Each structure stands twice: as C-alpha cells, then as structure tokens.
mmCIF file of C-alpha atoms in Angstrom:
data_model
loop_
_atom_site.group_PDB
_atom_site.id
_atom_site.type_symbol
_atom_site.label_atom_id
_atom_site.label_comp_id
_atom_site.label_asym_id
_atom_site.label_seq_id
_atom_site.Cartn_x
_atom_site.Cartn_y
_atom_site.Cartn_z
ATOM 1 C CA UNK A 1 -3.534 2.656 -20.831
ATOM 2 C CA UNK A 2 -4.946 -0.061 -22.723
ATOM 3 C CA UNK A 3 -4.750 1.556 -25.977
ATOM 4 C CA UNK A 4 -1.077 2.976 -25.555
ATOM 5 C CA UNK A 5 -0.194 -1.176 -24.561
ATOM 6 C CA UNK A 6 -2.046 -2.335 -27.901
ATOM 7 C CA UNK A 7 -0.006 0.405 -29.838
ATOM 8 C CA UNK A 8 3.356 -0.892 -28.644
ATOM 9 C CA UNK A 9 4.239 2.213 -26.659
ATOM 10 C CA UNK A 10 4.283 1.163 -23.380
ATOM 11 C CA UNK A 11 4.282 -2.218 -21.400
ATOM 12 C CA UNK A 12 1.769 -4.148 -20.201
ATOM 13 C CA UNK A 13 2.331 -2.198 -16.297
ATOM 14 C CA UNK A 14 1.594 0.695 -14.177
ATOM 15 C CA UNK A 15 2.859 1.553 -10.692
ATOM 16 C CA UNK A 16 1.567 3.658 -8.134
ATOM 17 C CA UNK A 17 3.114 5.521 -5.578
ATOM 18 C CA UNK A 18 1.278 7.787 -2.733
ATOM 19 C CA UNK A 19 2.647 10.225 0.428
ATOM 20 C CA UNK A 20 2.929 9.145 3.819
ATOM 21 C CA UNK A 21 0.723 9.782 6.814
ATOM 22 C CA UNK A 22 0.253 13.951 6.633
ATOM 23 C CA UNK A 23 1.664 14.061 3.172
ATOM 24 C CA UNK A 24 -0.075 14.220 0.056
ATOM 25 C CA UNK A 25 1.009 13.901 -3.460
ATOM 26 C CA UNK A 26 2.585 11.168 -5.376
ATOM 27 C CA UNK A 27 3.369 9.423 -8.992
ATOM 28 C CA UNK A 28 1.865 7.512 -11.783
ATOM 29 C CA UNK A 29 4.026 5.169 -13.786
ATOM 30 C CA UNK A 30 2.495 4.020 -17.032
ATOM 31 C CA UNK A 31 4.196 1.105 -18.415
ATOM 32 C CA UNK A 32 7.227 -1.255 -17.312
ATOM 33 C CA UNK A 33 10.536 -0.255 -14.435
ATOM 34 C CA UNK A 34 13.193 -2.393 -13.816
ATOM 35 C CA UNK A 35 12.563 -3.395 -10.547
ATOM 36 C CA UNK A 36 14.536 -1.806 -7.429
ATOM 37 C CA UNK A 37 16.626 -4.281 -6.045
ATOM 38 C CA UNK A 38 14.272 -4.839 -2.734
ATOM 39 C CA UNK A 39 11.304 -4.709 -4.385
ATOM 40 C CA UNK A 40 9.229 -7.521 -3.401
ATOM 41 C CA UNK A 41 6.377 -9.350 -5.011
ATOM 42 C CA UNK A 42 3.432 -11.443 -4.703
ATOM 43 C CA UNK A 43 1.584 -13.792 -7.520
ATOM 44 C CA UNK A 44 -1.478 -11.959 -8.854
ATOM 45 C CA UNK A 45 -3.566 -14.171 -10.643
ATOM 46 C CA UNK A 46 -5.758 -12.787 -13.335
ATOM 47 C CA UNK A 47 -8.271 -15.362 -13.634
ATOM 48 C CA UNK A 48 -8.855 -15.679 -9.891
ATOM 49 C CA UNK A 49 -10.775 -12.654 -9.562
ATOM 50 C CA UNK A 50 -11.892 -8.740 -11.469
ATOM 51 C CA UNK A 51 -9.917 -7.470 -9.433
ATOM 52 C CA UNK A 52 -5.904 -6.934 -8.410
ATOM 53 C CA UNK A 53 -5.230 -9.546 -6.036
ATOM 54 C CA UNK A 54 -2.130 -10.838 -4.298
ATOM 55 C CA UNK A 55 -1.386 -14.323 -2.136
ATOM 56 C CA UNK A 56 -1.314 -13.180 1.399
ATOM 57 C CA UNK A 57 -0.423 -16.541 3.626
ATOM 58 C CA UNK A 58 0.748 -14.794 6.746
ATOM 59 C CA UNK A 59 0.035 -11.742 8.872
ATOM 60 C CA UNK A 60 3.295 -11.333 11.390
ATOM 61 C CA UNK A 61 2.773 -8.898 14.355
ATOM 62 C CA UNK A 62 6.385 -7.684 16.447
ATOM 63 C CA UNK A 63 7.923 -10.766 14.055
ATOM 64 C CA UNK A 64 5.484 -13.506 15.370
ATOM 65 C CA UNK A 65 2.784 -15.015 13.170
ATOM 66 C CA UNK A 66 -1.126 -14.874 14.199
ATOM 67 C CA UNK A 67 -2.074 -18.415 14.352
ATOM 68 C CA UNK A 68 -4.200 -18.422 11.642
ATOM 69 C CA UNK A 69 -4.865 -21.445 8.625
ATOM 70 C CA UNK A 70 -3.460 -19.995 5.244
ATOM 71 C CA UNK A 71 -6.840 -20.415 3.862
ATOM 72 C CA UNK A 72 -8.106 -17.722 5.608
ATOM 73 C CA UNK A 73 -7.035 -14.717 3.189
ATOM 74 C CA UNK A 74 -8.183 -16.932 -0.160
ATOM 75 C CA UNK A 75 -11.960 -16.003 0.635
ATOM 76 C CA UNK A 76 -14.408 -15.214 -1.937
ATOM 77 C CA UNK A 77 -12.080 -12.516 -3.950
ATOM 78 C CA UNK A 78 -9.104 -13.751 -2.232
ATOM 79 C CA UNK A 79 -6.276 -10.728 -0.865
ATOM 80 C CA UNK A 80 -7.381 -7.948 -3.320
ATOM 81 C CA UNK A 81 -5.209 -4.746 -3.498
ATOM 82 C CA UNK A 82 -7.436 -1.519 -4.339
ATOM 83 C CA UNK A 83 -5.771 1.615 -3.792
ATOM 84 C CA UNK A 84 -9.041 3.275 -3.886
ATOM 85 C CA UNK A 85 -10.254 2.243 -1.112
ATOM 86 C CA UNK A 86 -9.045 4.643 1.907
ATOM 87 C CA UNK A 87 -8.505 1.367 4.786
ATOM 88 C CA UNK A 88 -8.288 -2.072 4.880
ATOM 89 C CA UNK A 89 -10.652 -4.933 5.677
ATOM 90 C CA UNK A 90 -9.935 -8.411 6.787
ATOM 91 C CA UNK A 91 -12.030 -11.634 7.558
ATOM 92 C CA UNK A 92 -13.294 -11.465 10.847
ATOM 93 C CA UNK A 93 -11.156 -14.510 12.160
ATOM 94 C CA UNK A 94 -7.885 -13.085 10.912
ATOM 95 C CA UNK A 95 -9.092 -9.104 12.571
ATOM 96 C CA UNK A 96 -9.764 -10.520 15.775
ATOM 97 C CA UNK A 97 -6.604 -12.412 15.886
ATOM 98 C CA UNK A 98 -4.634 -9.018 14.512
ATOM 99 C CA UNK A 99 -6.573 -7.131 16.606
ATOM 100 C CA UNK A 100 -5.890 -8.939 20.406
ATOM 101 C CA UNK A 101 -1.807 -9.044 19.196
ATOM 102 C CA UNK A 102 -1.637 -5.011 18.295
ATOM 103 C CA UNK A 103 -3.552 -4.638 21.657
ATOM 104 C CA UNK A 104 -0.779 -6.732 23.883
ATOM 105 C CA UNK A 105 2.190 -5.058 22.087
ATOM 106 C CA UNK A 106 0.306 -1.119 23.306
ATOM 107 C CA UNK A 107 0.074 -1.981 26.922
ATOM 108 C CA UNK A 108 2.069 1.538 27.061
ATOM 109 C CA UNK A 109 -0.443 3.245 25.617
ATOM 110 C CA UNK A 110 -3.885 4.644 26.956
ATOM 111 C CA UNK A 111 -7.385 3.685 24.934
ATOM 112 C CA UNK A 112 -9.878 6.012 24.406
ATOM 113 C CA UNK A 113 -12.620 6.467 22.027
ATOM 114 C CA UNK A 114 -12.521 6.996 18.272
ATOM 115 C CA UNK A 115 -13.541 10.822 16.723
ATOM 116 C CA UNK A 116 -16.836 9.430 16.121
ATOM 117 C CA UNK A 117 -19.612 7.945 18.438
ATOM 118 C CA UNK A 118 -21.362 5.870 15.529
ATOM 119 C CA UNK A 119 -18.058 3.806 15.128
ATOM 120 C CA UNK A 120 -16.352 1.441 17.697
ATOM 121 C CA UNK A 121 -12.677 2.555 16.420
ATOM 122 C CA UNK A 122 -10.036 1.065 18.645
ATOM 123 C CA UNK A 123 -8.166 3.979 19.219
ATOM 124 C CA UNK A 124 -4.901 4.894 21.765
ATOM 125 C CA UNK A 125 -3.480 7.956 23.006
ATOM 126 C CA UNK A 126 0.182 8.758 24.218
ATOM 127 C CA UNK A 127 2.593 7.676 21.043
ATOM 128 C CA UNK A 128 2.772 11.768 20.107
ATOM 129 C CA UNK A 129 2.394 13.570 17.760
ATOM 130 C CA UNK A 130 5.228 12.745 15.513
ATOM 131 C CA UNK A 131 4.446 10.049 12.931
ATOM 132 C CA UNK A 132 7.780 8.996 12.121
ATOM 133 C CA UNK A 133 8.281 8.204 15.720
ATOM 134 C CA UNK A 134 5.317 5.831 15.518
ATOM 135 C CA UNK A 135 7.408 2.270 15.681
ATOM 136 C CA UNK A 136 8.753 3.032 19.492
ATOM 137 C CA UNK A 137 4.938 2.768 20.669
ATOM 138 C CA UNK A 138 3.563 0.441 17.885
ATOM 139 C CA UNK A 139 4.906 -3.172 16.580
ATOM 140 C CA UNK A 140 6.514 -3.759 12.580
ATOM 141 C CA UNK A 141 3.398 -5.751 10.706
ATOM 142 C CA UNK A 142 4.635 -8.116 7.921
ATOM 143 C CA UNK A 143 2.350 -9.255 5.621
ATOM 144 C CA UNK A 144 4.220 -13.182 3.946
ATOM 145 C CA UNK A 145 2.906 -13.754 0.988
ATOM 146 C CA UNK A 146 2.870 -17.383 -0.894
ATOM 147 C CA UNK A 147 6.665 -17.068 -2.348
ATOM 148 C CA UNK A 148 7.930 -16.062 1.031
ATOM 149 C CA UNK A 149 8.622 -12.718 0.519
ATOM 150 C CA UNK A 150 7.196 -9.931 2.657
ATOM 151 C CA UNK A 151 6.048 -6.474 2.733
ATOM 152 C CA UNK A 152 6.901 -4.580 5.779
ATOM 153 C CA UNK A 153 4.540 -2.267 7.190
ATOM 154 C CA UNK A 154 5.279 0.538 9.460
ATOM 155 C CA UNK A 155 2.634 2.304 11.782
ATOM 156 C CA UNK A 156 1.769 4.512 9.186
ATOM 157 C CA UNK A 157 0.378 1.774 7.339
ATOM 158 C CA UNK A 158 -2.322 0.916 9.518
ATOM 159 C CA UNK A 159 -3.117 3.771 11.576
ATOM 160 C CA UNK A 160 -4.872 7.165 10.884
ATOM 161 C CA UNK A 161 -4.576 10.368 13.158
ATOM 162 C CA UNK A 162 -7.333 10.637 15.502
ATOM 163 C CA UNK A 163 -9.408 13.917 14.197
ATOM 164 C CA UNK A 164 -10.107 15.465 17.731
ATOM 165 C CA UNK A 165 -7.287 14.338 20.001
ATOM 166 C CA UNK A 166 -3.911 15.326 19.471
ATOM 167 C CA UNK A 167 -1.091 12.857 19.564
ATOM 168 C CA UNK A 168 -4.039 10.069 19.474
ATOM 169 C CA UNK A 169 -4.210 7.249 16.708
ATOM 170 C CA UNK A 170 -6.661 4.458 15.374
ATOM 171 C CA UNK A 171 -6.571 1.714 13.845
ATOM 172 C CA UNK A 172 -7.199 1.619 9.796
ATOM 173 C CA UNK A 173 -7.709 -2.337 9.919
ATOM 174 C CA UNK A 174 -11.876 -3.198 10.096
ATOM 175 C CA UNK A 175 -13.352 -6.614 9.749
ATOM 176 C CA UNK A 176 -14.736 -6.921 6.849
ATOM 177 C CA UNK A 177 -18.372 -7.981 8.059
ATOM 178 C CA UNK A 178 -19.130 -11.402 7.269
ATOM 179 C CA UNK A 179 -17.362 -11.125 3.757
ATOM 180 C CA UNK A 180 -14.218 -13.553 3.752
ATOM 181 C CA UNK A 181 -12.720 -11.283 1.368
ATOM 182 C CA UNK A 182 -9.447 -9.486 2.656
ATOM 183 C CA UNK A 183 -9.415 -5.934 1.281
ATOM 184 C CA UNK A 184 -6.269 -4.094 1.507
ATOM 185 C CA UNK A 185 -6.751 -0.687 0.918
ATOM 186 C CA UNK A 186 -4.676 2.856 0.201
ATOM 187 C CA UNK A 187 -3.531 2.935 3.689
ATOM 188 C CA UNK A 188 -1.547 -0.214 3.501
ATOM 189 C CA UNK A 189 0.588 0.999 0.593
ATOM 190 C CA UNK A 190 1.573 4.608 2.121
ATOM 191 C CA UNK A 191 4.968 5.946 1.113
ATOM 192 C CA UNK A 192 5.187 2.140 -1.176
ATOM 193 C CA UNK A 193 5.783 2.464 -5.055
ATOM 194 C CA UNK A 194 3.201 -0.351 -5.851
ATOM 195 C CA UNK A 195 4.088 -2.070 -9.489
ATOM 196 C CA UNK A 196 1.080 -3.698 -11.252
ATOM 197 C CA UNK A 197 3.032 -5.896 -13.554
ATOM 198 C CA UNK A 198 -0.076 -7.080 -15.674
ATOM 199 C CA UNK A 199 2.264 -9.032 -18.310
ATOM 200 C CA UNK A 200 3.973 -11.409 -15.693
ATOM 201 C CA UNK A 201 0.925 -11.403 -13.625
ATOM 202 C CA UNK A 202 2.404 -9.834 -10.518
ATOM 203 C CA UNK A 203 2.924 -6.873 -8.393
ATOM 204 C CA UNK A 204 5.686 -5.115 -6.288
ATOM 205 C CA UNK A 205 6.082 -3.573 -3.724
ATOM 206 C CA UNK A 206 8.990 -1.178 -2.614
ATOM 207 C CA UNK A 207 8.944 1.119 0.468
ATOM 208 C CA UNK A 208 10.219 4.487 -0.767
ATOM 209 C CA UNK A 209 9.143 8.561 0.204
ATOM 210 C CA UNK A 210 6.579 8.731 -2.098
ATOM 211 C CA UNK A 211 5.842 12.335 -1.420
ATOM 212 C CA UNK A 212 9.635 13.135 -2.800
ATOM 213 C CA UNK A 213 10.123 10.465 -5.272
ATOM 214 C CA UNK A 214 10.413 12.833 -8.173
ATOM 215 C CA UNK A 215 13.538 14.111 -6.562
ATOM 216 C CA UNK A 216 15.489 10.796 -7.433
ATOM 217 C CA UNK A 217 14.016 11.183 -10.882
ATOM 218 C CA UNK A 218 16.625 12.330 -13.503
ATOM 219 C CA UNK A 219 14.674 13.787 -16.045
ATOM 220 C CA UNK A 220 15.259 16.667 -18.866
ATOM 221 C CA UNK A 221 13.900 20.042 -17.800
ATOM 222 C CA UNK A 222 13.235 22.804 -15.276
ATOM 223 C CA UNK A 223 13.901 22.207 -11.497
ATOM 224 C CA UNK A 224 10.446 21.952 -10.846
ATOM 225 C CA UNK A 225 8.569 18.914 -11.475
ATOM 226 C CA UNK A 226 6.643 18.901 -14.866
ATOM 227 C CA UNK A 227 2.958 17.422 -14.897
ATOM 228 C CA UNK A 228 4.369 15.239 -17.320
ATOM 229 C CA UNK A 229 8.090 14.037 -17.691
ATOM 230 C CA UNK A 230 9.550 11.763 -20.206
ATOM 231 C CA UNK A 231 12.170 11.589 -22.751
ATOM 232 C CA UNK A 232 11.343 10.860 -25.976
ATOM 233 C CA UNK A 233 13.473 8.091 -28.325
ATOM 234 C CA UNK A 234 12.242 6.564 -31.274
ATOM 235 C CA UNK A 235 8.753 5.761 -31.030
ATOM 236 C CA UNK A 236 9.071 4.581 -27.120
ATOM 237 C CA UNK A 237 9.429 6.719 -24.164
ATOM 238 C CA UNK A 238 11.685 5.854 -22.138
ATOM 239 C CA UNK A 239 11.289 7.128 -17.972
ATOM 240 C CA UNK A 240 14.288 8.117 -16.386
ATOM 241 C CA UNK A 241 14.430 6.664 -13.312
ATOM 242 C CA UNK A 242 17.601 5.924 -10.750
ATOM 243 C CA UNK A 243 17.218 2.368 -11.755
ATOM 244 C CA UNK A 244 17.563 1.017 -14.868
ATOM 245 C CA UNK A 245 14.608 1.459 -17.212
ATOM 246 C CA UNK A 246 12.073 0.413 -19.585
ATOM 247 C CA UNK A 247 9.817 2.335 -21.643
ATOM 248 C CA UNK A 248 7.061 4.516 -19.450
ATOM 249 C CA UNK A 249 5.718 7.661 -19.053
ATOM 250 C CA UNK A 250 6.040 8.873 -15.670
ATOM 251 C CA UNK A 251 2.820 11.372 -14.374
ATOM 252 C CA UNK A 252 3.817 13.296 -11.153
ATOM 253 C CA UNK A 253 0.578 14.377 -9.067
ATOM 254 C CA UNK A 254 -0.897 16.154 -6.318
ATOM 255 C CA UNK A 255 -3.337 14.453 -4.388
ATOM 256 C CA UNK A 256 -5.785 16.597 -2.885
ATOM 257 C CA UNK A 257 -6.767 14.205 0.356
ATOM 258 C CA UNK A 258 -4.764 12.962 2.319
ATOM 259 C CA UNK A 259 -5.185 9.935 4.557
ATOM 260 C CA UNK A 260 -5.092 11.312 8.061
#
C-alpha cells in the first residue's frame, strides 16, 4: 500500500470491513472514501504508539456509563484497534466493572460453563439461537470516545456462539492480565466498515452488512462480484461506491474463519 501512496495512486487510507456473527466474507478498501454520513471517528495518534490506536474515554452499558476515571483506557499502548486479533482485552479495572453491569442487565438468562474447562468464560444460555435477536436478552454497549462521538455495539460485537450448547453465548471481552493496555479486537468491529484514515490521523467507523456490502457497490461488470473491481480514469482509480468517492481500489474477499 505504501508504494501505490508514494506513487500518487491512491490516498494515504484503507478500510476494512468483515461479516457478522455466522457470516464470513468481507472488503478491502485501499485508499481514501468519502465518508458515509454516520460514520463516526476517533483521534488516532501516530506518535502515541506502533500501533492503530483510538481515544476511548467511556464504556456505556444499557446507556449508563461504568464509573470508571478516563485514564483508564490510555495505558501503556493506549485503546489500540487490531483487527487481527479474534477478541478484545481490557484493563482489569475497566473488565470487572463491564463485566458486573452485562451480568445485572442478563438476570433473564441462565449461566453455565464455557466450551472449554481450561477457561473461566462467562457464558449464558436461553437468548436462542438467532443472532439478530440478540439485543432483547443482551444490553446496546457504546464505546465514547474523546470527541464525543460513539460507536454502537450490538451483541454480536462482544459475544461468540458457545461451541457445544445450542442457543448458548460467551462473552468475547477478557481482561487483559495485568497489561493496562485496552485491546480491541476483530470481534468489536463485526458487520463495521472500519476507515484507517492515515493522512488525517483518524479512523471511522460505520455499522453496515459487511457480508453484502458489495451489493451497494456500483461497479462496471458481471453480476457477480470480481476479486478485484475498479474503474479506471486517468492515472487514478476511482471506487464506485454509493457515496461519493475518492480514488481506491476496492478488493472484495472471502474469509475463510469466521468468528463464532
């Protein structure tokens, strides 16, 4: 990416965008989108840390905030994003306090153990089996970040299916040892077109179906999705995207995991 930056073709940005809950696949956005209206975005400062960070100042559980200082998610590395890494980790203050708040708003539901005896997953049964009927049993998460904005989460965003009881879920939120680092993993951005806008030092975030998000794309060829789609003016390459665009060259892939 770096070299097709240096050459002028592209912006300085890439997004990401990943399926949902039992859905694979996804896109890769090399270089700059107008945002989506709703899109919302954090600081990411480049200098703060190797690594893709945001400024988380708030975790909100059913709309109320965890009584928690600020400070707590600017740890060592800070609030880094990694999309590689399958859950998320927070400081062990902040997981205890998100923790005992999930628990009070699941009085409903029935706890059990996780799929496997060598980890203590907090795990309940009873919500069903349908995952987009998740936010009846389980409370809206909001994660504020320093500008005020926030990202919405839905249950999909920090649970995972349990593996050997059916209609059974656990939670994909650890504590992250005794590192003060908050690490917000893959499962935090599910079905979320993530925009790492490396030129104005930011990213975006914009709930969407990832899974189907080449089917708002209006591109030139067959029906089927290429592996590749752009159009080609000039010496840019300009995506074609429902919103008004910049230069980018839009990759459409399967992914073959998916996060239970």
């Amino acid at each position: 990416m770096d070299q097709l930056v240096d050459k002028g073709v592209i912006s300085d940005s890439f997004s990401l965008c990943y399926g949902g809950m039992d859905v694979g696949g996804g896109a890769m956005i090399l270089g700059g989108i107008s945002s989506p209206p709703d899109m919302v975005f954090s600081h990411s400062d480049p200098f703060r840390s190797p690594y893709y960070n945001i400024e988380l100042k708030e975790i909100h559980v059913a709309g109320k905030p965890l009584k928690l200082s600020p400070r707590i998610f600017d740890g060592k590395h800070g609030t880094v994003l990694d999309s590689g890494t399958t859950y998320a980790y927070l400081p062990k203050e902040a997981f205890l306090a998100f923790r005992n708040a999930l628990m009070k708003k699941t009085g409903s539901l029935k706890q059990i153990h996780g799929p496997d005896p060598n980890f203590h997953d907090l795990c309940f049964s009873g919500a069903g089996r349908d995952a987009s009927q998740l936010s009846a049993a389980f409370p809206q998460v909001d994660m504020v970040f320093s500008n005020g904005q926030k990202l919405s989460l839905s249950p999909e965003n920090y649970l995972f299916r349990h593996t050997k009881v059916s209609g059974a879920y656990c939670l994909g939120i650890f504590q992250n040892g005794e590192d003060p680092t908050t690490l917000l993993g893959g499962i935090i951005v599910r079905n979320t077109l993530v925009t790492y806008d490396r030129e104005n030092d930011k990213i975006g975030f914009w709930k969407t179906n990832c899974s189907e998000l080449w089917k708002s794309l209006h591109y030139l060829g067959p029906p089927a999705p290429p592996p590749l789609a752009f159009h080609s003016q000039n010496t840019n390459m300009d995506c074609l995207l429902p919103w008004p665009q910049m230069d980018c060259l839009l990759l459409l892939f399967q992914v073959n995991f998916k996060l239970n």
